[in-house]
Tab-separated table of C-alpha atoms in Angstrom:
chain	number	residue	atom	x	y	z
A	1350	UNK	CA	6.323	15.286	3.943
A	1351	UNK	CA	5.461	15.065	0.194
A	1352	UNK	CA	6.697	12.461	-2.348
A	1353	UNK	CA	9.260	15.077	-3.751
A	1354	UNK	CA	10.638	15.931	-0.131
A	1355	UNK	CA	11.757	11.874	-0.258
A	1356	UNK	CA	12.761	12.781	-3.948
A	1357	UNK	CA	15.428	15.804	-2.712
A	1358	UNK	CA	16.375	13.292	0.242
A	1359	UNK	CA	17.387	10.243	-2.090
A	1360	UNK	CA	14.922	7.997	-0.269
A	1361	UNK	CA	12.552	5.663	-1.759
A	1362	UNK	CA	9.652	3.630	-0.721
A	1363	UNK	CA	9.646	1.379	2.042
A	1364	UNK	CA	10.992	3.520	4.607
A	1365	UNK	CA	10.328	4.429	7.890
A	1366	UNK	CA	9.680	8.395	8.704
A	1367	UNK	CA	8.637	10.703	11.643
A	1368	UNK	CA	8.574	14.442	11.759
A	1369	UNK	CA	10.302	16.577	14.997
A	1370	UNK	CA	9.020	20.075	15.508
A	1371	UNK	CA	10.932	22.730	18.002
A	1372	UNK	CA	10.359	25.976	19.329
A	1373	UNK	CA	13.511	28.749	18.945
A	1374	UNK	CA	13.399	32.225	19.154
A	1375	UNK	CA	15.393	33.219	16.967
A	1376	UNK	CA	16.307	31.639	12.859
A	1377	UNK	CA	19.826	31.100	14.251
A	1378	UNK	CA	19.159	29.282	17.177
A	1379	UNK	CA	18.861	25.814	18.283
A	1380	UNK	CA	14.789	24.563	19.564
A	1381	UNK	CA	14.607	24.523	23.116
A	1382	UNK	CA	12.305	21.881	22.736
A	1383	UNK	CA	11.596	19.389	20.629
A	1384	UNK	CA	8.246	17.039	19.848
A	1385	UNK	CA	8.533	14.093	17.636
A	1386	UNK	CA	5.759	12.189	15.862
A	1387	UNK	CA	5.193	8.091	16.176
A	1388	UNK	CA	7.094	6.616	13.089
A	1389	UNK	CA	5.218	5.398	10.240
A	1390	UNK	CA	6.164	3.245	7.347
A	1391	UNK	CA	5.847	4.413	4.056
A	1392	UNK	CA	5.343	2.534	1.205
A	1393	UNK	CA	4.325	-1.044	0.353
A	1394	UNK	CA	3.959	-3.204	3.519
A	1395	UNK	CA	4.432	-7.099	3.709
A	1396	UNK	CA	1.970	-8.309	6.000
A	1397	UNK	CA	3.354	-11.665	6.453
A	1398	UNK	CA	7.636	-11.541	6.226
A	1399	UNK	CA	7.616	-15.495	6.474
A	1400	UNK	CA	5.102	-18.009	5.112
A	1401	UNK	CA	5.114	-21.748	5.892
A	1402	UNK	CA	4.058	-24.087	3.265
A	1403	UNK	CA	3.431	-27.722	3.268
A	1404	UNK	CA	5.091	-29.878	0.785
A	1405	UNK	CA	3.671	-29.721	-2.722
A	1406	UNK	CA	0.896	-26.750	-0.969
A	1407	UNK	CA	0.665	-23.000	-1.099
A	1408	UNK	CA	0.443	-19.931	0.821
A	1409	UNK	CA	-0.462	-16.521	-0.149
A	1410	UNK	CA	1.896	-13.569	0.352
A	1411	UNK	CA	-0.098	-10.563	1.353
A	1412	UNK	CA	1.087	-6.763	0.428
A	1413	UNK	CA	-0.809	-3.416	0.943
A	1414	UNK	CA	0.277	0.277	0.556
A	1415	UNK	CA	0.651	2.385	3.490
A	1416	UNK	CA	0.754	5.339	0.765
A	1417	UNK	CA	-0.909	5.968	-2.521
A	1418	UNK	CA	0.875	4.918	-5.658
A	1419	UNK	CA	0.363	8.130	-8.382
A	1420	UNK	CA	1.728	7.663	-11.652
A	1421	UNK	CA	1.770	10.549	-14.640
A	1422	UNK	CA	-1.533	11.308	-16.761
A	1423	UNK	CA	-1.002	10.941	-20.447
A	1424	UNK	CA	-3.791	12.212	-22.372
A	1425	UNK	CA	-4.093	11.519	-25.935
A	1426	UNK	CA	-7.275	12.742	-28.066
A	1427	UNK	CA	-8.947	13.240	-24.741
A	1428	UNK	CA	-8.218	9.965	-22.927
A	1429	UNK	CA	-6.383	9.960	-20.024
A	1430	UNK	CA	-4.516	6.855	-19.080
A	1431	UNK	CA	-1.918	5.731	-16.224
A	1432	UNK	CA	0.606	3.352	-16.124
A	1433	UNK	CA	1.132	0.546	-13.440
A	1434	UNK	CA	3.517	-0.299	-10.895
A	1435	UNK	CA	4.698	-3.388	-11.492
A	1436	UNK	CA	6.057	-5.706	-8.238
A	1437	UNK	CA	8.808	-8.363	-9.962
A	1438	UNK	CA	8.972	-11.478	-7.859
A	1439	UNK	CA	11.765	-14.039	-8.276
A	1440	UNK	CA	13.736	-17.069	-6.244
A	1441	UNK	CA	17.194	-15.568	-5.962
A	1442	UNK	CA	20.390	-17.878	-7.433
A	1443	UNK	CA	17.723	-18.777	-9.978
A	1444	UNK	CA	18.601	-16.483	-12.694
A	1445	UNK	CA	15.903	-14.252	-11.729
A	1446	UNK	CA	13.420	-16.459	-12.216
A	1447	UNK	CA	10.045	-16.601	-10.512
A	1448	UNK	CA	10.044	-20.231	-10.664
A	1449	UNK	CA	12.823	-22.149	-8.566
A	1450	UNK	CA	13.897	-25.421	-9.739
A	1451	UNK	CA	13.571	-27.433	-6.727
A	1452	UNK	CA	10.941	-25.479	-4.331
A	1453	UNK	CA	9.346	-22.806	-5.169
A	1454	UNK	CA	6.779	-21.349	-7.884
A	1455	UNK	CA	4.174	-18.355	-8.381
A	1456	UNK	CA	1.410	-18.378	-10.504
A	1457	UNK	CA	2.357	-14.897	-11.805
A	1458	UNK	CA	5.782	-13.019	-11.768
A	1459	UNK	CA	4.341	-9.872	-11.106
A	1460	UNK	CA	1.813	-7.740	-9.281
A	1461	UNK	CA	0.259	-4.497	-10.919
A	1462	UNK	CA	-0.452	-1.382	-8.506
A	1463	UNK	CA	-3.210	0.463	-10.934
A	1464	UNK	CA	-2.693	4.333	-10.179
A	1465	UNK	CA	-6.221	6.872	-10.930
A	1466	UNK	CA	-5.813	9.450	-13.716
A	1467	UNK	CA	-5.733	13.190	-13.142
A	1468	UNK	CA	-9.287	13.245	-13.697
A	1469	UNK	CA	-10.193	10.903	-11.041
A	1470	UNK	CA	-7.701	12.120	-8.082
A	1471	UNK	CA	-10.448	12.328	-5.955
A	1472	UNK	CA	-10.668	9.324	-5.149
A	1473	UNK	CA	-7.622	8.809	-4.001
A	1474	UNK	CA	-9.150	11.148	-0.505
A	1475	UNK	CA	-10.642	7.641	0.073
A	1476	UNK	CA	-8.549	5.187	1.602
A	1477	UNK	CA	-10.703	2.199	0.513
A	1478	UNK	CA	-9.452	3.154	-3.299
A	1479	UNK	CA	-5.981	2.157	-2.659
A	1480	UNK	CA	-5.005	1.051	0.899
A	1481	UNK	CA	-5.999	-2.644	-0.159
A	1482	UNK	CA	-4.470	-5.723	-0.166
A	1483	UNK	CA	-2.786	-8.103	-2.912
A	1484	UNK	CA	-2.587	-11.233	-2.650
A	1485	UNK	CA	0.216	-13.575	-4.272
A	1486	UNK	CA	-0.175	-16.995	-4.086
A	1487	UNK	CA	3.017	-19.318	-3.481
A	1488	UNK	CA	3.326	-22.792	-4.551
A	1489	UNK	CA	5.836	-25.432	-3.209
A	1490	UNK	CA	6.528	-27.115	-6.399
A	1491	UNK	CA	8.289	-31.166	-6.116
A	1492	UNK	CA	10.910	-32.363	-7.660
A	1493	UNK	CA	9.294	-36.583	-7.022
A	1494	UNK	CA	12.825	-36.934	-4.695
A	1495	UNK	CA	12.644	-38.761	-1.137
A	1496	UNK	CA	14.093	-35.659	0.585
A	1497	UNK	CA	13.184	-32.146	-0.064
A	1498	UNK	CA	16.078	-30.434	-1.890
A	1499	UNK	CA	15.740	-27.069	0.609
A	1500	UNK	CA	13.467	-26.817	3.179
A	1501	UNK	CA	13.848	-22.787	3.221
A	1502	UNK	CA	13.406	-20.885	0.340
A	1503	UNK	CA	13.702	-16.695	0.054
A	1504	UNK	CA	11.090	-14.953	-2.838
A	1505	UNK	CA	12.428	-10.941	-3.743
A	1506	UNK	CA	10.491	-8.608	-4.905
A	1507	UNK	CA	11.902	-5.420	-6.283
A	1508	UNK	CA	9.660	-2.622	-8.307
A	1509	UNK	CA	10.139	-1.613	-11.627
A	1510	UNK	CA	10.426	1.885	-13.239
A	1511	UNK	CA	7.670	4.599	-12.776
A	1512	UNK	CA	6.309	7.432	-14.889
A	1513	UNK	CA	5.844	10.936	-13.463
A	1514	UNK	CA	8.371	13.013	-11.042
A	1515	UNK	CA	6.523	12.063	-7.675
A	1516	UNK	CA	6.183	8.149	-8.521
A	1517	UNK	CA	9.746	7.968	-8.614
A	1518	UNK	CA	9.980	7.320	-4.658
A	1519	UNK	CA	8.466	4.054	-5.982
A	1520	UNK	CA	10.756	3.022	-8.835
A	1521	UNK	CA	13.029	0.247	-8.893
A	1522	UNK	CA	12.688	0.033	-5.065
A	1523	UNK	CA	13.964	-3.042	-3.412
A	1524	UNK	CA	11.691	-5.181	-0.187
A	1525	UNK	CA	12.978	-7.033	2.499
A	1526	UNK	CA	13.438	-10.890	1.177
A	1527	UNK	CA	10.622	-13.212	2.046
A	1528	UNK	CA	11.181	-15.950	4.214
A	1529	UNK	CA	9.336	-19.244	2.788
A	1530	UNK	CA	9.455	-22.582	5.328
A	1531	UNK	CA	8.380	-25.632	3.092
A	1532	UNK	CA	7.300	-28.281	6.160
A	1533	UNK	CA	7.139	-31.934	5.781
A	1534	UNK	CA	5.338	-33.368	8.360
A	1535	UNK	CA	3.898	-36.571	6.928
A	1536	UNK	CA	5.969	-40.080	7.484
A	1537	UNK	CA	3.869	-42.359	5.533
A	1538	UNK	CA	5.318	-39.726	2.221
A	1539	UNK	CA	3.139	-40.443	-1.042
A	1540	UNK	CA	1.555	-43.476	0.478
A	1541	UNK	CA	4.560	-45.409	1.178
A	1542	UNK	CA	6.370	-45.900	3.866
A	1543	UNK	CA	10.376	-46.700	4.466
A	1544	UNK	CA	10.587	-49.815	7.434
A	1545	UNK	CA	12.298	-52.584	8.207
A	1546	UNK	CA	11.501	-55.789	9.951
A	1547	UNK	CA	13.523	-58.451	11.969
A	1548	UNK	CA	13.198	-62.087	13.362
A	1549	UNK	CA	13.019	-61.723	16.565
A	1550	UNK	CA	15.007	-65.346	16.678
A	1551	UNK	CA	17.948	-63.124	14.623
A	1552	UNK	CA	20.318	-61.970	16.774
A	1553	UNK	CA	21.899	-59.739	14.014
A	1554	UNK	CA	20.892	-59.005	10.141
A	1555	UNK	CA	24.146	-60.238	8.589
A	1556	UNK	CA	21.747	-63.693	8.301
């Protein structure tokens, strides 16, 4: 399957495809049997769907391609150049925002995909040249209050356009959200802790 099969089928990135073959004697007729291949996702896979972070820590979101990204080769007085893919990141109900108010924060709103020009394609026979992994690191970000504001946050990330006819499968494609757990495990919080203490002559604390 090539990137303008998904093209003619409406799909995009991220999706999950296997291939059936059949024997038939005839054009007309139905297979008499059919053999279909293991699925395989193609696209750019989220290696870890939910992250845990500790209160004002980080985590880093990992993503790799299962397929090449290819863009379109402009060449202009003899230089060929490529444009990116660019991954948008942002805290949903924020405005779009990569930075959440109260919990979450990225040290960059985006993640660039480089593609090879037409003049270097070969290297794209080597899977080291592109099936690699990007790293995006997370911060919990606090807001100084006792209590967290939301212990569960969500981070989207959605493509942007591409240039050429193939690379389209990879425009403005949309992920699954990412599930961020910010854990607070520490009950002496910023050096302090909340007690109280009793007489043990008082039967009660009204005095």
């Amino acid at each position: 399957m090539s990137a303008e099969d998904m093209n003619k089928a409406g799909k995009k990135i991220n999706s999950w495809i296997h291939c059936v073959v059949g024997i038939k004697t005839s054009v007309n007729d139905s297979p008499s049997s059919t053999k279909s291949s293991n699925s395989f996702f193609a696209g750019l896979e989220v290696l870890n769907q939910t992250l845990s972070i500790q209160r004002k820590g980080n985590s880093t979101l990992m993503i790799r391609p299962t397929i090449p990204f290819v863009s379109e080769t402009i060449e202009v007085h003899g230089q060929q150049s490529t444009s990116p893919l660019n991954i948008q990141l942002s805290f949903p109900g924020d405005n779009g925002k990569c930075q959440q108010q109260s919990g979450g924060n990225l040290q960059k709103c985006s993640v660039e995909l480089e593609s090879y020009t037409h003049d270097d394609r070969q290297k794209y026979e080597d899977p080291t040249n592109w099936n690699k992994v990007y790293n995006i690191d997370v911060f919990n970000t606090d807001d100084e209050g006792y209590y967290l504001t939301n212990h569960k946050l969500v981070l989207r990330l959605e493509t942007n356009g591409a240039s050429g006819t193939g690379a389209q499968i990879f425009a403005n494609a949309a992920f699954h959200d990412v599930h961020i757990n910010v854990v607070e495990d520490q009950e002496a919080w910023k050096g302090k802790r909340c007690s109280s203490y009793a007489d043990p002559h008082q039967t009660t604390f009204d005095g």
